[in-house]
Amino acid sequence: MNEEVIRVLDFPENVRAKWGMYIDSANSCLREILDNATDESFSCKSCDNIVIDTNLNGYNLVADNGRGIPIGMSIDRPGQTQADVSISVLHSGSKFVSSGTATVGTHGVGSACANALSERYILMSKITKDNWDKSIQAVADLWNSKGPRSRGNLYYYVEYRGGYKVSEGASGLPELEAYLFKDVDPKGYRSIPEGYSTIVLFKPDPAIWGKSCKTELPLQNIRNFLLIQEKFYQRKVTVIANGEVLTGSGFVPYQYEILRTIVP
């Protein structure tokens, strides 16, 4: 009788081997990343602008102007930044305990799975006066090499291909664009939007998704999010999706919508 062999798969093969346990489509990868941005907007009052693009020079892009993914070094994984851990380790996140910093994942699966199932995945988080000395040496070196007026568009970045890390460092936004989009036709070239704290760019992996790599905007989810922000929190949040500013309009109210509360 052949003895059963117990195997242990590490990231990313633990996701890629049984991806259907976690994510059912390339669209779900986009929604997982977008959910992190909308969660940040719920948690951070200053996060009031989100950009989504399903074809920025061949990439899906999600960006928000929240607090930025923490780029300090991980407590549980010495040698890795918290941002890196958040997209490369299952069940890593910041919502397991209450925190005053940026929120990353409710159960620590979505972003990591989107990374594992992408041909190329780049996470960028803005370098600021509060985090430049808490991350990898490249971040401190870049910050110290710039004058006060030249520190506005500096980013920590980490890049994965097929779920495997290929590069990590710090760079200005123009230099990052030149690196990421070096093969893009200049006629169709579009820049990464400026002024955002967290930026994610990814391409779904055709080895996983085949011909179904193209993603579509989850318009109803976005409108529901905007409606909740407006009706329940009295907040104005701007979502720009494929160049169009979206609103919560289109919501069909219930027949008996509550207009006021009567206290007995």
Short mmCIF file of C-alpha atoms in Angstrom, two decimals:
data_model
loop_
_atom_site.label_atom_id
_atom_site.label_comp_id
_atom_site.label_asym_id
_atom_site.label_seq_id
_atom_site.Cartn_x
_atom_site.Cartn_y
_atom_site.Cartn_z
CA MET A 1 0.00 0.00 0.00
CA ASN A 2 1.32 3.43 -0.93
CA GLU A 3 1.75 5.72 2.04
CA GLU A 4 0.10 9.14 1.86
CA VAL A 5 2.56 12.01 1.61
CA ILE A 6 1.75 15.13 3.64
CA ARG A 7 2.96 18.25 1.88
CA VAL A 8 3.21 21.86 3.04
CA LEU A 9 2.91 24.61 0.45
CA ASP A 10 4.29 28.06 1.13
CA PHE A 11 3.19 31.32 -0.47
CA PRO A 12 2.39 31.75 -3.31
CA GLU A 13 1.91 28.08 -4.24
CA ASN A 14 -0.52 27.58 -1.34
CA VAL A 15 -2.83 29.99 -3.18
CA ARG A 16 -2.03 29.18 -6.79
CA ALA A 17 -2.51 25.43 -6.32
CA LYS A 18 -6.07 25.84 -5.00
CA TRP A 19 -6.99 29.38 -6.01
CA GLY A 20 -10.72 28.60 -6.12
CA MET A 21 -10.72 28.35 -2.31
CA TYR A 22 -9.96 32.07 -2.10
CA ILE A 23 -10.87 33.97 -5.27
CA ASP A 24 -13.18 33.02 -8.12
CA SER A 25 -12.17 35.46 -10.87
CA ALA A 26 -9.83 38.25 -11.92
CA ASN A 27 -12.71 40.59 -11.09
CA SER A 28 -12.54 39.39 -7.49
CA CYS A 29 -8.86 40.39 -7.36
CA LEU A 30 -9.86 43.92 -8.27
CA ARG A 31 -12.68 43.96 -5.71
CA GLU A 32 -10.39 42.74 -2.94
CA ILE A 33 -7.98 45.61 -3.54
CA LEU A 34 -10.79 48.12 -3.92
CA ASP A 35 -12.30 46.89 -0.64
CA ASN A 36 -9.08 47.87 1.15
CA ALA A 37 -9.39 51.39 -0.23
CA THR A 38 -13.04 51.75 0.76
CA ASP A 39 -12.30 50.29 4.20
CA GLU A 40 -9.63 52.94 4.65
CA SER A 41 -12.17 55.61 3.70
CA PHE A 42 -14.55 54.32 6.39
CA SER A 43 -11.74 54.32 8.97
CA CYS A 44 -9.98 57.56 8.03
CA LYS A 45 -11.86 60.84 7.63
CA SER A 46 -9.12 62.31 5.49
CA CYS A 47 -9.44 59.47 2.97
CA ASP A 48 -11.97 61.03 0.62
CA ASN A 49 -10.57 60.28 -2.82
CA ILE A 50 -10.24 56.90 -4.55
CA VAL A 51 -9.13 56.21 -8.11
CA ILE A 52 -9.83 52.98 -9.98
CA ASP A 53 -8.65 52.20 -13.48
CA THR A 54 -9.01 48.85 -15.24
CA ASN A 55 -6.52 49.70 -17.97
CA LEU A 56 -3.76 52.08 -16.98
CA ASN A 57 -1.08 51.17 -19.51
CA GLY A 58 -2.22 47.55 -19.28
CA TYR A 59 -2.53 47.48 -15.48
CA ASN A 60 -5.41 47.58 -13.04
CA LEU A 61 -4.91 50.48 -10.63
CA VAL A 62 -6.46 51.30 -7.25
CA ALA A 63 -5.25 54.35 -5.30
CA ASP A 64 -6.49 56.23 -2.24
CA ASN A 65 -5.43 59.29 -0.29
CA GLY A 66 -5.66 57.69 3.15
CA ARG A 67 -2.87 57.12 5.64
CA GLY A 68 -0.84 54.78 3.44
CA ILE A 69 0.05 51.14 4.03
CA PRO A 70 2.53 50.98 6.96
CA ILE A 71 6.08 50.57 5.64
CA GLY A 72 7.74 50.03 9.01
CA MET A 73 9.37 46.70 9.72
CA SER A 74 7.15 43.76 10.64
CA ILE A 75 7.05 42.50 14.22
CA ASP A 76 6.22 38.93 13.20
CA ARG A 77 8.43 38.74 10.10
CA PRO A 78 11.76 40.47 10.83
CA GLY A 79 13.41 41.61 7.64
CA GLN A 80 10.12 42.34 5.88
CA THR A 81 8.14 45.54 5.91
CA GLN A 82 4.55 45.49 7.09
CA ALA A 83 3.46 46.48 3.58
CA ASP A 84 5.33 43.53 2.10
CA VAL A 85 3.90 41.12 4.67
CA SER A 86 0.37 42.36 3.98
CA ILE A 87 0.50 41.07 0.40
CA SER A 88 2.69 37.99 0.80
CA VAL A 89 1.50 36.22 3.97
CA LEU A 90 -1.99 34.79 4.40
CA HIS A 91 -3.86 35.99 7.49
CA SER A 92 -1.78 39.12 7.89
CA GLY A 93 -3.65 42.34 8.58
CA SER A 94 -4.18 45.24 10.94
CA LYS A 95 -7.83 44.70 11.84
CA PHE A 96 -7.27 41.88 14.30
CA VAL A 97 -6.77 44.53 16.99
CA SER A 98 -7.91 48.14 17.17
CA SER A 99 -5.38 50.52 15.68
CA GLY A 100 -5.01 54.18 14.84
CA THR A 101 -2.99 53.47 11.71
CA ALA A 102 -4.09 52.47 8.24
CA THR A 103 -6.30 49.41 8.00
CA VAL A 104 -5.04 46.44 6.04
CA GLY A 105 -7.36 43.47 5.61
CA THR A 106 -10.18 42.10 7.70
CA HIS A 107 -8.95 38.51 7.57
CA GLY A 108 -5.60 38.98 5.82
CA VAL A 109 -6.35 36.99 2.68
CA GLY A 110 -7.64 39.23 -0.12
CA SER A 111 -4.57 41.29 -1.05
CA ALA A 112 -2.18 38.36 -0.66
CA CYS A 113 -4.35 36.19 -2.92
CA ALA A 114 -4.66 38.94 -5.52
CA ASN A 115 -0.87 39.18 -5.48
CA ALA A 116 -0.36 35.42 -5.78
CA LEU A 117 -2.74 35.26 -8.74
CA SER A 118 -1.25 38.21 -10.63
CA GLU A 119 1.32 38.16 -13.40
CA ARG A 120 2.76 41.35 -11.92
CA TYR A 121 1.76 43.14 -8.72
CA ILE A 122 3.22 46.40 -7.40
CA LEU A 123 2.33 47.97 -4.06
CA MET A 124 3.39 51.58 -3.47
CA SER A 125 3.08 53.52 -0.21
CA LYS A 126 4.01 57.16 0.21
CA ILE A 127 7.12 58.10 2.17
CA THR A 128 6.46 60.84 4.71
CA LYS A 129 8.12 62.64 7.60
CA ASP A 130 6.48 60.11 9.92
CA ASN A 131 7.73 56.88 8.34
CA TRP A 132 10.93 57.57 6.39
CA ASP A 133 13.17 56.36 9.22
CA LYS A 134 11.15 53.25 10.10
CA SER A 135 11.49 51.22 6.92
CA ILE A 136 14.21 49.65 4.78
CA GLN A 137 17.48 51.51 4.28
CA ALA A 138 16.56 52.51 0.71
CA VAL A 139 13.68 54.60 2.06
CA ALA A 140 15.91 56.57 4.44
CA ASP A 141 18.57 57.01 1.76
CA LEU A 142 16.05 58.40 -0.73
CA TRP A 143 14.48 60.74 1.83
CA ASN A 144 17.85 62.10 2.93
CA SER A 145 18.92 62.66 -0.68
CA LYS A 146 16.01 65.05 -1.30
CA GLY A 147 15.40 68.57 -0.13
CA PRO A 148 12.18 69.57 1.69
CA ARG A 149 10.55 70.70 -1.56
CA SER A 150 11.38 67.47 -3.42
CA ARG A 151 9.79 64.99 -1.03
CA GLY A 152 6.21 65.19 -2.25
CA ASN A 153 6.09 62.15 -4.54
CA LEU A 154 8.45 59.63 -2.94
CA TYR A 155 7.27 56.04 -2.56
CA TYR A 156 8.30 52.80 -0.97
CA TYR A 157 7.50 50.01 -3.41
CA VAL A 158 7.56 46.22 -3.56
CA GLU A 159 7.06 44.23 -6.76
CA TYR A 160 5.92 40.62 -7.19
CA ARG A 161 5.63 38.43 -10.29
CA GLY A 162 3.48 35.33 -10.09
CA GLY A 163 3.47 35.78 -6.32
CA TYR A 164 7.27 35.87 -5.99
CA LYS A 165 9.06 39.04 -4.89
CA VAL A 166 11.41 40.40 -7.54
CA SER A 167 12.25 43.89 -6.29
CA GLU A 168 11.81 46.27 -3.38
CA GLY A 169 13.03 49.78 -2.86
CA ALA A 170 12.19 53.47 -2.84
CA SER A 171 11.83 55.89 -5.71
CA GLY A 172 10.24 59.07 -6.96
CA LEU A 173 7.00 58.69 -8.90
CA PRO A 174 8.47 59.67 -12.31
CA GLU A 175 11.29 57.13 -11.92
CA LEU A 176 8.83 54.42 -10.90
CA GLU A 177 6.67 55.17 -13.92
CA ALA A 178 9.67 54.95 -16.23
CA TYR A 179 10.54 51.56 -14.73
CA LEU A 180 7.02 50.11 -14.77
CA PHE A 181 5.91 51.41 -18.16
CA LYS A 182 9.18 51.31 -20.10
CA ASP A 183 7.61 49.15 -22.82
CA VAL A 184 4.42 51.20 -23.20
CA ASP A 185 3.77 52.96 -26.49
CA PRO A 186 4.24 56.72 -25.85
CA LYS A 187 1.07 57.45 -27.81
CA GLY A 188 -1.05 55.52 -25.33
CA TYR A 189 0.94 56.32 -22.21
CA ARG A 190 -0.92 57.61 -19.15
CA SER A 191 0.68 58.69 -15.88
CA ILE A 192 -0.02 57.34 -12.42
CA PRO A 193 -2.25 59.88 -10.61
CA GLU A 194 -0.44 62.08 -8.10
CA GLY A 195 -1.37 62.86 -4.51
CA TYR A 196 -2.25 59.35 -3.34
CA SER A 197 -0.87 57.56 -0.31
CA THR A 198 -1.44 53.96 -1.39
CA ILE A 199 -1.22 52.80 -5.00
CA VAL A 200 -1.66 49.23 -6.23
CA LEU A 201 -0.99 48.17 -9.81
CA PHE A 202 -1.53 44.62 -11.00
CA LYS A 203 -2.07 42.38 -14.02
CA PRO A 204 -4.12 39.20 -13.52
CA ASP A 205 -2.05 36.13 -14.42
CA PRO A 206 -3.17 34.49 -17.70
CA ALA A 207 -1.64 31.24 -16.44
CA ILE A 208 -4.46 31.23 -13.86
CA TRP A 209 -7.30 33.07 -15.58
CA GLY A 210 -6.66 32.29 -19.23
CA LYS A 211 -8.63 34.60 -21.51
CA SER A 212 -10.72 35.95 -18.60
CA CYS A 213 -8.01 38.34 -17.35
CA LYS A 214 -9.96 41.45 -18.27
CA THR A 215 -11.61 43.10 -15.26
CA GLU A 216 -14.77 45.16 -15.03
CA LEU A 217 -15.65 47.93 -12.63
CA PRO A 218 -17.90 46.80 -9.75
CA LEU A 219 -20.14 49.82 -10.34
CA GLN A 220 -22.99 48.78 -8.05
CA ASN A 221 -20.60 48.09 -5.17
CA ILE A 222 -19.01 51.51 -5.65
CA ARG A 223 -22.37 53.29 -5.76
CA ASN A 224 -23.51 51.46 -2.61
CA PHE A 225 -20.32 52.57 -0.87
CA LEU A 226 -20.87 56.19 -1.93
CA LEU A 227 -24.49 56.06 -0.84
CA ILE A 228 -23.58 54.79 2.62
CA GLN A 229 -20.93 57.47 3.01
CA GLU A 230 -23.39 60.17 2.02
CA LYS A 231 -26.57 59.00 3.77
CA PHE A 232 -25.18 57.50 6.97
CA TYR A 233 -21.93 59.39 7.52
CA GLN A 234 -22.72 62.70 5.77
CA ARG A 235 -19.37 62.51 3.97
CA LYS A 236 -18.44 63.46 0.46
CA VAL A 237 -16.09 60.88 -1.03
CA THR A 238 -14.90 61.18 -4.62
CA VAL A 239 -14.44 57.99 -6.62
CA ILE A 240 -12.94 58.33 -10.09
CA ALA A 241 -13.45 55.13 -12.07
CA ASN A 242 -11.90 54.87 -15.54
CA GLY A 243 -11.77 58.65 -15.69
CA GLU A 244 -15.38 59.22 -14.65
CA VAL A 245 -16.46 60.71 -11.32
CA LEU A 246 -19.07 58.37 -9.86
CA THR A 247 -21.92 59.24 -7.50
CA GLY A 248 -24.34 57.30 -5.37
CA SER A 249 -27.15 58.23 -7.75
CA GLY A 250 -29.09 55.42 -9.28
CA PHE A 251 -30.21 54.14 -5.90
CA VAL A 252 -33.89 53.23 -5.95
CA PRO A 253 -35.38 54.06 -2.53
CA TYR A 254 -37.72 51.73 -0.74
CA GLN A 255 -41.41 52.46 -1.02
CA TYR A 256 -41.53 53.57 2.61
CA GLU A 257 -38.24 55.34 3.16
CA ILE A 258 -37.67 56.66 6.67
CA LEU A 259 -37.81 60.46 6.59
CA ARG A 260 -37.70 61.16 10.32
CA THR A 261 -37.64 59.35 13.62
CA ILE A 262 -40.59 59.77 16.00
CA VAL A 263 -39.71 59.26 19.66
CA PRO A 264 -42.73 58.12 21.76
#
